[in-house]
Coordinates of C-alpha atoms and ligand atoms in Angstrom, one line a residue:
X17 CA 0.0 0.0 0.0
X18 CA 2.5 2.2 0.9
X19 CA 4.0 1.4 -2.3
X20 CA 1.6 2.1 -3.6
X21 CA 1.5 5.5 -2.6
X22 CA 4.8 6.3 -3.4
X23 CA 4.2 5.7 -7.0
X24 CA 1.3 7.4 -7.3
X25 CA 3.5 10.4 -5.9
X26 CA 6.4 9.6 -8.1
X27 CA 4.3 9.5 -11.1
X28 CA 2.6 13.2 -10.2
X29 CA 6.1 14.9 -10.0
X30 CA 7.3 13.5 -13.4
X31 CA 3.8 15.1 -14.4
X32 CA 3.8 18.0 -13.0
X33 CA 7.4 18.0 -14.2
X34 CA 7.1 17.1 -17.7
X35 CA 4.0 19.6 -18.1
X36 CA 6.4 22.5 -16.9
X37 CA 9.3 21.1 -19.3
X38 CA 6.4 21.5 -22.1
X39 CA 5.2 25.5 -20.8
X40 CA 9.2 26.5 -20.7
X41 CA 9.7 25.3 -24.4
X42 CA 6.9 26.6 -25.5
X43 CA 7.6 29.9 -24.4
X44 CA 11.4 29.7 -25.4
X45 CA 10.6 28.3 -28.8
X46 CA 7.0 29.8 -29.3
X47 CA 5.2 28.8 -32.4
X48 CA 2.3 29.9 -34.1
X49 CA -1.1 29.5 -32.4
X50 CA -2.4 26.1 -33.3
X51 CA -5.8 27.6 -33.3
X52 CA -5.0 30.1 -35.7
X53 CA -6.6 30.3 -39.2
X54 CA -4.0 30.1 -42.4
X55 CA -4.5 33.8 -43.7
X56 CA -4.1 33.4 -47.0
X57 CA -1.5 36.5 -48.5
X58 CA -1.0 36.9 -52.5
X59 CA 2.5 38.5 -53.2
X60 CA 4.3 38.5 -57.1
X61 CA 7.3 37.6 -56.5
X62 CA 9.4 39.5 -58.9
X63 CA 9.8 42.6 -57.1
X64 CA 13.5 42.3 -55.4
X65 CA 14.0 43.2 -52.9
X66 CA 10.4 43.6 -51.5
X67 CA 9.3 39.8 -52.7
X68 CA 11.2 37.5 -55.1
X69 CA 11.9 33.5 -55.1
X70 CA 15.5 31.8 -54.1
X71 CA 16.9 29.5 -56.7
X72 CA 15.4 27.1 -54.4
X73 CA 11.9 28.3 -54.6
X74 CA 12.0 30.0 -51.3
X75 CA 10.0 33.2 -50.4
X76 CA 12.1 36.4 -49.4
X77 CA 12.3 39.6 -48.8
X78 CA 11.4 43.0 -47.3
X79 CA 7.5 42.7 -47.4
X80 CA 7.9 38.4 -46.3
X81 CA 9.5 39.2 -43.6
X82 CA 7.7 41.7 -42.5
X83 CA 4.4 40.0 -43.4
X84 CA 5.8 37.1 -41.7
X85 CA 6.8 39.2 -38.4
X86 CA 3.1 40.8 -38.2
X87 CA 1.6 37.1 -38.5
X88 CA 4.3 34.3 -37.1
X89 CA 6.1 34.4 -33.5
X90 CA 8.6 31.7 -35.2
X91 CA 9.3 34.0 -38.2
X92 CA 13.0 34.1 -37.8
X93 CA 12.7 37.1 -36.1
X94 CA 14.9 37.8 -31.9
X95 CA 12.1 35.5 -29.5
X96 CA 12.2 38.3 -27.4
X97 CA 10.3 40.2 -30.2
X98 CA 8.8 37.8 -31.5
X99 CA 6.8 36.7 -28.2
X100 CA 5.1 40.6 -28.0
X101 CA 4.5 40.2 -31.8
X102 CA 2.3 36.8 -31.5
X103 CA -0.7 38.9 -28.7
X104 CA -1.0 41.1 -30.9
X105 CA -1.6 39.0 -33.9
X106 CA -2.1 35.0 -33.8
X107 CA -2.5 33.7 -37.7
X108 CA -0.5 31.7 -39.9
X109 CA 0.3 33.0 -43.7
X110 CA 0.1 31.1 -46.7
X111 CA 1.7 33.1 -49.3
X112 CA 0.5 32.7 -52.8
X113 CA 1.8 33.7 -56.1
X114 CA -0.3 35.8 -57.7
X115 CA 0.8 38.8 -61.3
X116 CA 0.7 42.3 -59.5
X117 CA -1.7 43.3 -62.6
X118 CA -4.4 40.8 -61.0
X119 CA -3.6 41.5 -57.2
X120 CA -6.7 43.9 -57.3
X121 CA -9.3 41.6 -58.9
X122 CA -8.6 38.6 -56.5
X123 CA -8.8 40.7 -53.2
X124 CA -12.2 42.3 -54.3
X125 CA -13.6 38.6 -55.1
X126 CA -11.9 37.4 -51.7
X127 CA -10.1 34.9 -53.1
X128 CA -7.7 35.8 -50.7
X129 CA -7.5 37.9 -46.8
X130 CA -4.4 40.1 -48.0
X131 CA -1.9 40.7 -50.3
X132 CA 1.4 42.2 -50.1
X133 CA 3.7 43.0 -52.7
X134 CA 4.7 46.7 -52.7
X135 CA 1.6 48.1 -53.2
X136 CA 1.2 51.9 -53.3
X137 CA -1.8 53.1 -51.5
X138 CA -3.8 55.3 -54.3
X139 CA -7.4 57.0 -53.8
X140 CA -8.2 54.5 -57.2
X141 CA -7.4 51.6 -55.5
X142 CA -9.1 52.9 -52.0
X143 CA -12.4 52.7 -54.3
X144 CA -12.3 48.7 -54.0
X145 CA -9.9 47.7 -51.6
X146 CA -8.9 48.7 -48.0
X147 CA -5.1 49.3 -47.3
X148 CA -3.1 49.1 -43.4
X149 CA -2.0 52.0 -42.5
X150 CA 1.7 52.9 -44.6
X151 CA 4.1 50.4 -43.8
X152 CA 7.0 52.0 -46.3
X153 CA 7.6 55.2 -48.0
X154 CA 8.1 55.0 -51.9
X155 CA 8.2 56.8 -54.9
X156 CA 9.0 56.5 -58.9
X157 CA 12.4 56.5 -60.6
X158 CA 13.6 57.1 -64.1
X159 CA 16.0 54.1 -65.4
X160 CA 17.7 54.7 -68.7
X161 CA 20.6 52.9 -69.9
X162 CA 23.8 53.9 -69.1
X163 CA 24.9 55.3 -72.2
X164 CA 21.8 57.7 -72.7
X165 CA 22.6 61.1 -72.3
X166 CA 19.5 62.9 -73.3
X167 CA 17.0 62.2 -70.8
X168 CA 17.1 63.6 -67.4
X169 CA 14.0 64.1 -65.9
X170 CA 10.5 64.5 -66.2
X171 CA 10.4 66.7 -69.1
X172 CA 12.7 64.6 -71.1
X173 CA 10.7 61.9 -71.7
X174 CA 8.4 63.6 -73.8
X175 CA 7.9 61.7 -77.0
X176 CA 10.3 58.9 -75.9
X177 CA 9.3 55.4 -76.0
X178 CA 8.7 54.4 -72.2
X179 CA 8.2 50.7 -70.5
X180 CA 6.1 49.9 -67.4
X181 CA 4.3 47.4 -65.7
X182 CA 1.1 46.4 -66.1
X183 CA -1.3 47.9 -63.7
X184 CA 1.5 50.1 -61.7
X185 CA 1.2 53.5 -60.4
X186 CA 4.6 53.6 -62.8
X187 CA 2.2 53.2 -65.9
X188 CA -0.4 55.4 -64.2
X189 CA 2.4 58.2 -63.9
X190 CA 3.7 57.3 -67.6
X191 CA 0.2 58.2 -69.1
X192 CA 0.6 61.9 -68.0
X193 CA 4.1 62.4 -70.1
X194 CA 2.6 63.6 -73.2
X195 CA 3.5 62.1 -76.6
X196 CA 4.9 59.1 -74.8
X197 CA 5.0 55.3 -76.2
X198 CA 3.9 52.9 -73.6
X199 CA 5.0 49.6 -73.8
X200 CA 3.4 47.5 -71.2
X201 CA 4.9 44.6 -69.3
X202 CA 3.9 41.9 -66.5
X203 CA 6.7 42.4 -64.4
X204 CA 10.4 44.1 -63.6
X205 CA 12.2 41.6 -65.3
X206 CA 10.5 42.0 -68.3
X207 CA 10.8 45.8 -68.8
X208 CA 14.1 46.3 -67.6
X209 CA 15.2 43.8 -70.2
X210 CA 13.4 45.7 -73.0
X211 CA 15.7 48.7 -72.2
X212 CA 18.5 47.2 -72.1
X213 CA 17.6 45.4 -75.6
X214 CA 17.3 48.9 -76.8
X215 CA 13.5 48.7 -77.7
X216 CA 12.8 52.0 -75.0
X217 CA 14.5 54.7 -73.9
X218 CA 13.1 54.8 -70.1
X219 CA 11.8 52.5 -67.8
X220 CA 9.1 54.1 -64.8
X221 CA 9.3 52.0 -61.6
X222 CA 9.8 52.2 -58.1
X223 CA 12.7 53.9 -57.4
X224 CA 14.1 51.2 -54.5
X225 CA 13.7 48.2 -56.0
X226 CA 15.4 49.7 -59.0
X227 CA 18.0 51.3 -56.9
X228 CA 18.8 48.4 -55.1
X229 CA 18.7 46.1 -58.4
X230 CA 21.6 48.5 -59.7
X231 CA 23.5 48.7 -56.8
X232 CA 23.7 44.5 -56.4
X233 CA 24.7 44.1 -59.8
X234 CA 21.3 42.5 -60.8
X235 CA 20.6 45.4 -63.6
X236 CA 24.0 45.9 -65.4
X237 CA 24.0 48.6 -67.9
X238 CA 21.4 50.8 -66.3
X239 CA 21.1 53.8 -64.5
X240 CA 18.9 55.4 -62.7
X241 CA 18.1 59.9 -63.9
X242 CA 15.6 61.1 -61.6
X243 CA 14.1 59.1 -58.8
X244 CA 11.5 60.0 -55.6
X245 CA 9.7 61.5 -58.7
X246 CA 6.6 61.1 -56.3
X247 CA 5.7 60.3 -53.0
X248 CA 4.4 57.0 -52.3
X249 CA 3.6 54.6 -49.4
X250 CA 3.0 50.8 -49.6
X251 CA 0.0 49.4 -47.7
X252 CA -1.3 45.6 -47.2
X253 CA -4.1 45.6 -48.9
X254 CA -7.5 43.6 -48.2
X255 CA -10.5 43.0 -49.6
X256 CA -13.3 46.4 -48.5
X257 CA -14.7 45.5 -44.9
X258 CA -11.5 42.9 -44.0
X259 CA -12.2 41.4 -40.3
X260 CA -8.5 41.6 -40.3
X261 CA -7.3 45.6 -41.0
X262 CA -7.5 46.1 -37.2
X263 CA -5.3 43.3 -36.6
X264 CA -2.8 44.2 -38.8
X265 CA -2.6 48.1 -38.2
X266 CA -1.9 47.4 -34.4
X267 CA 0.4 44.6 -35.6
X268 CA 2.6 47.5 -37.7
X269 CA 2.5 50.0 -35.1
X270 CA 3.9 47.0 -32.6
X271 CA 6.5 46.4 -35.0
X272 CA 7.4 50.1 -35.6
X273 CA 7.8 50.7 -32.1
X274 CA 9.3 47.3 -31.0
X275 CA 12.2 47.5 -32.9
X276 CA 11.5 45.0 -35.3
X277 CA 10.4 47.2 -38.9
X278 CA 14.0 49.0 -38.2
X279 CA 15.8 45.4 -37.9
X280 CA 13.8 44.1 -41.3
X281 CA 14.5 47.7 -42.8
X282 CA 18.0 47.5 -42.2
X283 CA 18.7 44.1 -43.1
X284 CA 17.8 44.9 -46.7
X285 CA 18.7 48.6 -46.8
X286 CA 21.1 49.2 -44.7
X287 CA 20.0 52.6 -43.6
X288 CA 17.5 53.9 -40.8
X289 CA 14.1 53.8 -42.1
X290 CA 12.1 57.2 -42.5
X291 CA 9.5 58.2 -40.8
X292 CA 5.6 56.8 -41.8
X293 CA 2.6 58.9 -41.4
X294 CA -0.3 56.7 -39.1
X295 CA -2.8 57.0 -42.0
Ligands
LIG20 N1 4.3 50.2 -56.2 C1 3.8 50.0 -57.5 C2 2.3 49.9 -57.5 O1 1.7 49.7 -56.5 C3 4.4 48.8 -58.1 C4 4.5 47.6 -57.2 C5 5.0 46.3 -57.9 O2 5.5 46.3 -59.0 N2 5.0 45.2 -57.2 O3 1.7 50.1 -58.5

């Protein structure tokens, strides 16, 4: 009997023992609620350095991490600021491939919660989507090739044959140069080739990831005229009436003031990140 007893003790303190080996892991090595809905995120991934795909196939970039940070405790990010990340936000995200050009389309059918792939918060767009609050500060650039020594800025492009992508606030912004040619294209690789091939004088695209395509020796042979032509700020954007915008906004201003959008910022900028506006 006593024996008995003894066990019966012995067997509650490797319990209780093992249940508190579980609760210390878990909060060293926390991972993603298992209650927690996949929230499903399109993203283009030919956008470097925002989003763009390893020769592996693997995700990365500026806007996967930070999607990733907002969303996932295990997201690779310090557990120290990953832990304060996962109250504020507790979902999993399934990224999904999806051409920028039909990014607006899928979100107003719902096909997906989000999407994130540098995407400029415009009034136009504000008609049929909702955006997060800004999450980076943008603008448009001029690439020419190297060689080209006529056009400088804005007023030189008139007449000129001009490439952009499909469904950008690049093309939007190329529509206003008058006399232009617009060629139009799915995505960076695309148009950046086109110049290079000699078949346009000027590309119109967001001036970092051109930037940081010339400065990483991805885009030999180009150079970049005028750029911060305008003011721009990406948003996440969701379909109108998203039970997730809340979620998200408080999840970016957690980040901002954690520390955490100045460690992604830096990691593929290597500068301090400006200022964003709340709205
Ligand atoms: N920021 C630009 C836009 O929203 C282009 C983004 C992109 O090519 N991924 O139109």
């Amino acid at each position: 009997m006593v024996k008995l007893i003894n066990f019966k003790w012995q067997q509650l303190i490797l319990s209780l023992g093992c249940l508190l080996l579980i609760i210390a892991c878990q909060s060293l090595y926390p991972t993603t609620d298992p209650d927690a809905k996949p929230l499903k995120v399109a993203t283009d991934p030919t956008f470097v350095p925002f989003e763009f795909q390893t020769a592996d196939g693997k995700l990365e970039g500026f806007d996967i991490d930070l999607m990733n940070a907002l969303a996932s405790p295990a997201a690779g990010l310090t557990l120290s600021l990953s832990k304060g990340i996962a109250k504020v936000a507790g979902f999993a995200v399934q990224f999904e491939s999806l051409p920028f050009d039909g990014t607006i389309s899928t979100l107003q059918a719902k096909r997906v919660d989000a999407a994130i792939s540098g995407i400029t918060i415009t009034a136009e767009r504000l008609k049929t989507i909702a955006f997060s609050r800004p999450y980076f500060k943008a603008g448009l650039a001029i690439a020419v090739r190297e060689d080209n020594q006529n056009i400088q800025d804005f007023n030189s492009l008139k007449g000129k044959k001009i490439a952009v992508q499909i469904g950008s606030t690049g093309a939007d912004f190329a529509k206003t140069i008058p006399n232009a040619k617009i060629s139009t294209f799915n995505s960076g690789p695309e148009f950046f080739q086109d110049l290079l091939n000699g078949n346009v004088d000027a590309v119109i695209s967001d001036a970092f990831a051109t930037l940081y395509a010339i400065k990483n020796g991805k885009l030999k042979g180009i150079r970049v005229v005028a750029d911060f032509l305008t003011q721009e700020y990406y948003g996440i954007a969701m379909p109108k009436d998203s039970p997730h915008l809340d979620a998200i906004n408080k999840g970016i201003a957690t980040l901002l003031s954690n520390g955490t959008y100045k460690q992604i910022y830096q990691k593929w900028f290597k500068v301090e990140p400006p200022q964003l506006p709340d709205s």
